[in-house]
mmCIF file of C-alpha atoms and ligand atoms in Angstrom:
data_model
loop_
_atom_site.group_PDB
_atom_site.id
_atom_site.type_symbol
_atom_site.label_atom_id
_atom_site.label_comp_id
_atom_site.label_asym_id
_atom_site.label_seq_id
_atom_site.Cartn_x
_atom_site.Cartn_y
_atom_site.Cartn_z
ATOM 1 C CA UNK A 1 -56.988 -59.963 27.538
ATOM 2 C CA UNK A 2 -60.198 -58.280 27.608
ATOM 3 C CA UNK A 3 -58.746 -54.963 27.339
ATOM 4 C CA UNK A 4 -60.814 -52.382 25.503
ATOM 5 C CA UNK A 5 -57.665 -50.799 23.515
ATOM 6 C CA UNK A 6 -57.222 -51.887 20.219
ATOM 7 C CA UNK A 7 -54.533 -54.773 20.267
ATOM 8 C CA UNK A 8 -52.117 -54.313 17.315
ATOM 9 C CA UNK A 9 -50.746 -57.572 15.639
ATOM 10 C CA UNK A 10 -46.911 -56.683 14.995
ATOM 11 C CA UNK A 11 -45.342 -58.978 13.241
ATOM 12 C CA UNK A 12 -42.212 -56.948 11.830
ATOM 13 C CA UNK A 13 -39.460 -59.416 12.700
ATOM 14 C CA UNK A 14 -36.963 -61.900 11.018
ATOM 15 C CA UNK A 15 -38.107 -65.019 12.906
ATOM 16 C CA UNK A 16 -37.585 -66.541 16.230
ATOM 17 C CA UNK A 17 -34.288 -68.338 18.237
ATOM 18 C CA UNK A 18 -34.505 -70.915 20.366
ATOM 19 C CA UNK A 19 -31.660 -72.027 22.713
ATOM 20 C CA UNK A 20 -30.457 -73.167 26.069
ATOM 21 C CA UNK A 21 -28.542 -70.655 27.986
ATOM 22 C CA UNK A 22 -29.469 -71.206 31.316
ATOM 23 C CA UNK A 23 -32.168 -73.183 34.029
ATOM 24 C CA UNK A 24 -34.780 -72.501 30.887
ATOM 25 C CA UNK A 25 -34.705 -72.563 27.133
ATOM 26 C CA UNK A 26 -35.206 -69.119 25.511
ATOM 27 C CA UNK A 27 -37.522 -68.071 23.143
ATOM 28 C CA UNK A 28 -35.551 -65.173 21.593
ATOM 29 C CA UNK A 29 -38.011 -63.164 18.491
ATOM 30 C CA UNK A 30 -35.123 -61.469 16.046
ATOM 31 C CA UNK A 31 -34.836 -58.287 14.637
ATOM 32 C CA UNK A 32 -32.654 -57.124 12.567
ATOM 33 C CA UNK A 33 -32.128 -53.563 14.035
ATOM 34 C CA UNK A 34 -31.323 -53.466 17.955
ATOM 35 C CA UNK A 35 -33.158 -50.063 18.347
ATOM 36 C CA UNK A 36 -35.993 -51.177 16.808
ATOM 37 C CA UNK A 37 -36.173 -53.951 19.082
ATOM 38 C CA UNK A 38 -35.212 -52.394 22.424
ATOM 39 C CA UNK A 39 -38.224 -49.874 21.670
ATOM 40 C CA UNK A 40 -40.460 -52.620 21.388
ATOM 41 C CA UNK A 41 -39.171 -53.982 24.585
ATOM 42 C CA UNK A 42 -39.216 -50.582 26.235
ATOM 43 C CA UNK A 43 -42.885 -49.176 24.914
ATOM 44 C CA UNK A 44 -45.055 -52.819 24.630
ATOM 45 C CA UNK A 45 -43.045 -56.125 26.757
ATOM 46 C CA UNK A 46 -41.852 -54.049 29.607
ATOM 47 C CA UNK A 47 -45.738 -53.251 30.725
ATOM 48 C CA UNK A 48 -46.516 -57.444 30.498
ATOM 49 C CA UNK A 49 -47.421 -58.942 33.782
ATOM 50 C CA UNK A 50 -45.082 -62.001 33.488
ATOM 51 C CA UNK A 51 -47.380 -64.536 34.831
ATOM 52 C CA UNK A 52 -50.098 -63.441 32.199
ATOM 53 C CA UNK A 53 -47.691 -63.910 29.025
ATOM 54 C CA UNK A 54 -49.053 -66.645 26.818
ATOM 55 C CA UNK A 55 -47.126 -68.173 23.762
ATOM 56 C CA UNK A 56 -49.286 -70.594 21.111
ATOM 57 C CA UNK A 57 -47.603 -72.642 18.905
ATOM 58 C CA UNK A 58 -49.920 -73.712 16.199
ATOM 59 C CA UNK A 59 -48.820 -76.289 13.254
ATOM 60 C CA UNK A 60 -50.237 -76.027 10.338
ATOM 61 C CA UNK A 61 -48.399 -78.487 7.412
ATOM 62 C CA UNK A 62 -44.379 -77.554 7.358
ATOM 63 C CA UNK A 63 -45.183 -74.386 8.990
ATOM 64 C CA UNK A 64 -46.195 -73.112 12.530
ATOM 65 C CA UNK A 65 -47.742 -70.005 14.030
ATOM 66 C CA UNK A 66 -45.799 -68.360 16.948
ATOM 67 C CA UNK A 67 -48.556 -66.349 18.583
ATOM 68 C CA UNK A 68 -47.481 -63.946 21.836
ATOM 69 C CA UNK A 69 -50.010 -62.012 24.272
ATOM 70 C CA UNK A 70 -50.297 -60.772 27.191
ATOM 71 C CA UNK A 71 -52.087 -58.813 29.984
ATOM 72 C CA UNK A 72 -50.264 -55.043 30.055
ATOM 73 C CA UNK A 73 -50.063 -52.364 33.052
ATOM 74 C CA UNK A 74 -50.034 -49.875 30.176
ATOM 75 C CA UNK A 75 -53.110 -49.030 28.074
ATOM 76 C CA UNK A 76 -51.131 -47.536 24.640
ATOM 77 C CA UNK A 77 -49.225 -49.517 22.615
ATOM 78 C CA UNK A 78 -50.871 -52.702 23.215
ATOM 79 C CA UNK A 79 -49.237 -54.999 20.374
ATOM 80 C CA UNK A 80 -49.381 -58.983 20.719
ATOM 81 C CA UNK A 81 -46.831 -60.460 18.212
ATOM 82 C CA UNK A 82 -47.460 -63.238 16.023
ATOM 83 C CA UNK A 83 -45.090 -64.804 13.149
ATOM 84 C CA UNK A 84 -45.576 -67.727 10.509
ATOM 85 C CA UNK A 85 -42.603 -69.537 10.378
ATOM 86 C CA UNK A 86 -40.565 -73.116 8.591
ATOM 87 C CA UNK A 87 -40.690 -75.719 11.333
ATOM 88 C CA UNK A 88 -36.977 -76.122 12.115
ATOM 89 C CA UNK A 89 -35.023 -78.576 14.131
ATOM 90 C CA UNK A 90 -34.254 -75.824 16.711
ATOM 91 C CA UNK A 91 -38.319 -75.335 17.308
ATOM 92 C CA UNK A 92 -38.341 -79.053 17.143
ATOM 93 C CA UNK A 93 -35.831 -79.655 20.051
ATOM 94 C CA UNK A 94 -37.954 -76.480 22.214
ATOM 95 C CA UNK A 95 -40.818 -78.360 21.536
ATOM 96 C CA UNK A 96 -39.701 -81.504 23.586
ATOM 97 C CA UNK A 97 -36.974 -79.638 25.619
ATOM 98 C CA UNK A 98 -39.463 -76.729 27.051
ATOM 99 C CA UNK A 99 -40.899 -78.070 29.923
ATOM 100 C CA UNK A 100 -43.852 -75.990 30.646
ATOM 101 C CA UNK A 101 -41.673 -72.760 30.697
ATOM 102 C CA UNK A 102 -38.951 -70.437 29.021
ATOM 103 C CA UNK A 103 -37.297 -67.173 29.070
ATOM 104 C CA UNK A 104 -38.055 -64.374 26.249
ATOM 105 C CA UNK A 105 -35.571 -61.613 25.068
ATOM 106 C CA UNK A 106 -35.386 -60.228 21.950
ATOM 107 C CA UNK A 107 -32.311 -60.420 19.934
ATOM 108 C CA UNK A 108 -30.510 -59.129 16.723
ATOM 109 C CA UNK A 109 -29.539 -61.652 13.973
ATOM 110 C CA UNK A 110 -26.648 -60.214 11.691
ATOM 111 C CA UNK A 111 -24.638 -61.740 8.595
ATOM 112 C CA UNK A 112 -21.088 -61.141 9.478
ATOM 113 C CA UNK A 113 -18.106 -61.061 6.782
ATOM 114 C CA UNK A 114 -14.975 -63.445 7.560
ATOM 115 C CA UNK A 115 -13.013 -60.053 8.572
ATOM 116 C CA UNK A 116 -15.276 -60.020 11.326
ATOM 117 C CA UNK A 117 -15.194 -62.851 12.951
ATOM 118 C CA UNK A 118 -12.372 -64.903 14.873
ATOM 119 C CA UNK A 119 -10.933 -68.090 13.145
ATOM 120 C CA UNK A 120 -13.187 -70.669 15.193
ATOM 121 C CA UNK A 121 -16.534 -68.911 13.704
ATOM 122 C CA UNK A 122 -18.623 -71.575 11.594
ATOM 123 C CA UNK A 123 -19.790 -70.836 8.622
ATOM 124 C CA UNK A 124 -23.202 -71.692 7.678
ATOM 125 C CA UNK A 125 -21.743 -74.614 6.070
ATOM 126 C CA UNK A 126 -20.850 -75.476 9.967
ATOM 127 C CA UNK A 127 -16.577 -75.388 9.519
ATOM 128 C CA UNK A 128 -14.558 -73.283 11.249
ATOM 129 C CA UNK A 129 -13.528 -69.974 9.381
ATOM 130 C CA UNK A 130 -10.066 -71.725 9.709
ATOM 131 C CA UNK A 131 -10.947 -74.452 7.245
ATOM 132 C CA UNK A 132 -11.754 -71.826 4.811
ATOM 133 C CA UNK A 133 -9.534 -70.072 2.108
ATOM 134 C CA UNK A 134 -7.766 -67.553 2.879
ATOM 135 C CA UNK A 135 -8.509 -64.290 0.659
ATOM 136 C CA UNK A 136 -11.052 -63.339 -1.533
ATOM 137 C CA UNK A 137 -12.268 -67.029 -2.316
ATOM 138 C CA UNK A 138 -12.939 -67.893 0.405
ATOM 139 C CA UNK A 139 -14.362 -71.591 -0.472
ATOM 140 C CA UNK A 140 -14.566 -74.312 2.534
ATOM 141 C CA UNK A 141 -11.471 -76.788 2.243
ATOM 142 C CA UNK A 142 -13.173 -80.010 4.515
ATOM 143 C CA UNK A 143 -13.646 -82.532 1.713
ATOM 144 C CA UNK A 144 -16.815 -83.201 0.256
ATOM 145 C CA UNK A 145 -18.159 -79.443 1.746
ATOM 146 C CA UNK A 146 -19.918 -77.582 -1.125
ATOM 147 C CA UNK A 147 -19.034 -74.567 0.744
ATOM 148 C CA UNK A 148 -17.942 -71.329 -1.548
ATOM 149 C CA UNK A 149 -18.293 -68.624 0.880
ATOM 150 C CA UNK A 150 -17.684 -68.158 4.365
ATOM 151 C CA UNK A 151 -20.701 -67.043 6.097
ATOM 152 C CA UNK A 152 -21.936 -66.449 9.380
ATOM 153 C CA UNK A 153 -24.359 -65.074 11.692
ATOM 154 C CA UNK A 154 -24.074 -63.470 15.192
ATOM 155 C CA UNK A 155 -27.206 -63.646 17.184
ATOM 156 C CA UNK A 156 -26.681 -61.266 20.162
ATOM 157 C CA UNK A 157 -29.344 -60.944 22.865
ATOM 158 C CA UNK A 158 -31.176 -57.947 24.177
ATOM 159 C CA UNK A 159 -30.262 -58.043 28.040
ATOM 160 C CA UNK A 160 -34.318 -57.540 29.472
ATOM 161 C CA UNK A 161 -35.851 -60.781 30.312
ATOM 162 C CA UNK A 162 -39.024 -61.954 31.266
ATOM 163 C CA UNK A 163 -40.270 -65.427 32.479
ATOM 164 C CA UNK A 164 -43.107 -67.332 30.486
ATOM 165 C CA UNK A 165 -44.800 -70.478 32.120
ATOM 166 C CA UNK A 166 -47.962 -70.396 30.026
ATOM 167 C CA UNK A 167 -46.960 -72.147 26.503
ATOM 168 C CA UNK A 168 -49.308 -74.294 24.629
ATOM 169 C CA UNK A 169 -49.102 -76.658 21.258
ATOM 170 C CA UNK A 170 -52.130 -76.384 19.595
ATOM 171 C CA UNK A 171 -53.593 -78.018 16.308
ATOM 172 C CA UNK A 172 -55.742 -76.554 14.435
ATOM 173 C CA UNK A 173 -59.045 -77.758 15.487
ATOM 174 C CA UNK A 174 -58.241 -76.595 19.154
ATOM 175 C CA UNK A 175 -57.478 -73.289 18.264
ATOM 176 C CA UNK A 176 -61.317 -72.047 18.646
ATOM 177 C CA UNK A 177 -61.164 -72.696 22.782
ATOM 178 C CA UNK A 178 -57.296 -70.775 23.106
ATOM 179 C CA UNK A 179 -58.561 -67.277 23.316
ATOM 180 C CA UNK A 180 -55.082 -66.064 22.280
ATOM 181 C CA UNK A 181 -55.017 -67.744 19.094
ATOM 182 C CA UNK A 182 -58.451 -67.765 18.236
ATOM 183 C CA UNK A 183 -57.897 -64.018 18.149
ATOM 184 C CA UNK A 184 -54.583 -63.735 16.263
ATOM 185 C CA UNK A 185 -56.414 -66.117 13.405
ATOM 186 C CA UNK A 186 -59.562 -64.399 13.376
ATOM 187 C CA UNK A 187 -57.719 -61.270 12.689
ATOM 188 C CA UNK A 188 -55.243 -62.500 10.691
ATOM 189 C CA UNK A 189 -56.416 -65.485 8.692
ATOM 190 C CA UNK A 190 -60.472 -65.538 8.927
ATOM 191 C CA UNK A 191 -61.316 -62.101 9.126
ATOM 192 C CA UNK A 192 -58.941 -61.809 5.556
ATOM 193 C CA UNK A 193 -60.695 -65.003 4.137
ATOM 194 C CA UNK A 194 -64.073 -63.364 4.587
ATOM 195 C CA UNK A 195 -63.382 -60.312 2.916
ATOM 196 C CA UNK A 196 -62.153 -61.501 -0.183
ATOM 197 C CA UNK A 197 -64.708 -64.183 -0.461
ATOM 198 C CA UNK A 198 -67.366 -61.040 -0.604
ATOM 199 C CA UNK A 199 -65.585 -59.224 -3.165
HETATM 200 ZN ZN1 ZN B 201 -18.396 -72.569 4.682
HETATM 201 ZN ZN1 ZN B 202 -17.599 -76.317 4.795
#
């Protein structure tokens, strides 16, 4: 990290996936436009050295930091990504299911209507589209589901992958000895703090 270039703290996504596809868990960051992210790929991830990726995780209350950096073959566009996010049982289950390392692509999140979707889609309610009405109101018919609208999303992944075997779960106290996140909160938090405490 000590690179001389500005580093640029990008944190222009929707939030962050987590799931098991294959020997590792993924850690997919989501965007809501796939050019967007495959230009972010292509100009900024691409150049990481793989073994030099770092990701913090850093709780703070109901909330944690995700907090990405690495070491880059390329000296422009040097952007480390960093994203305050809920705690949510999917983060929960990476957090105990990780083991020491995980996959990152980048994916797109999308809402998709019931006309686009096949009948075993589930709804955000977590029925089928089957168990749905049929037509414009389209409320859930399981019993005791709330459900009025059939809802979904697709989460589709960016094909590029790179392998991360540095991940840490910091408090905190510890983040002053993580260079990584010391940096990301100085700039972000700290550095913030301080100026409006002057004015
Ligand atoms: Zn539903
Ligand atoms: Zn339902």
């Amino acid at each position: 990290m000590s690179n001389n270039s500005p580093i640029e703290w990008f944190d222009d996504f929707i939030g962050i996936a987590y799931r098991y596809f294959e020997i590792r868990m993924t850690v997919t960051p989501l965007f809501d436009d796939r050019k967007e992210a495959a230009k972010l790929w292509r100009e900024t991830i691409h150049w990481w050295n793989d073994h030099s990726i770092k990701i913090r995780f850093v709780e703070i209350d109901d909330n944690y930091w995700f907090i990405m950096g690495a070491e880059s073959r390329e000296t422009k566009n040097i952007r480390f990504l960093f994203k305050v996010l809920p705690k949510s049982s999917y983060y929960e289950r990476f957090k105990k299911g990780h083991d020491g390392s995980a996959y990152l692509r980048f994916g797109t999140y999308s809402r998709k209507s019931k006309k686009e979707v096949k009948d075993d889609a589930i709804c955000d309610c977590k029925h089928r589209k089957d168990d749905h009405e049929e037509g414009e109101y389209d409320e859930c018919l399981v019993k005791d589901c709330d459900c009025k609208k059939f809802e979904t999303f697709q989460l589709n992944l960016l094909k590029k992958k790179k392998t991360v075997t540095d991940i840490k779960f910091l408090t905190e106290d510890q983040i002053k000895d993580d260079v990584l996140a010391w940096n990301c909160f100085s700039v972000n938090i700290y550095n913030k703090k301080q100026e409006s405490d002057v004015e």
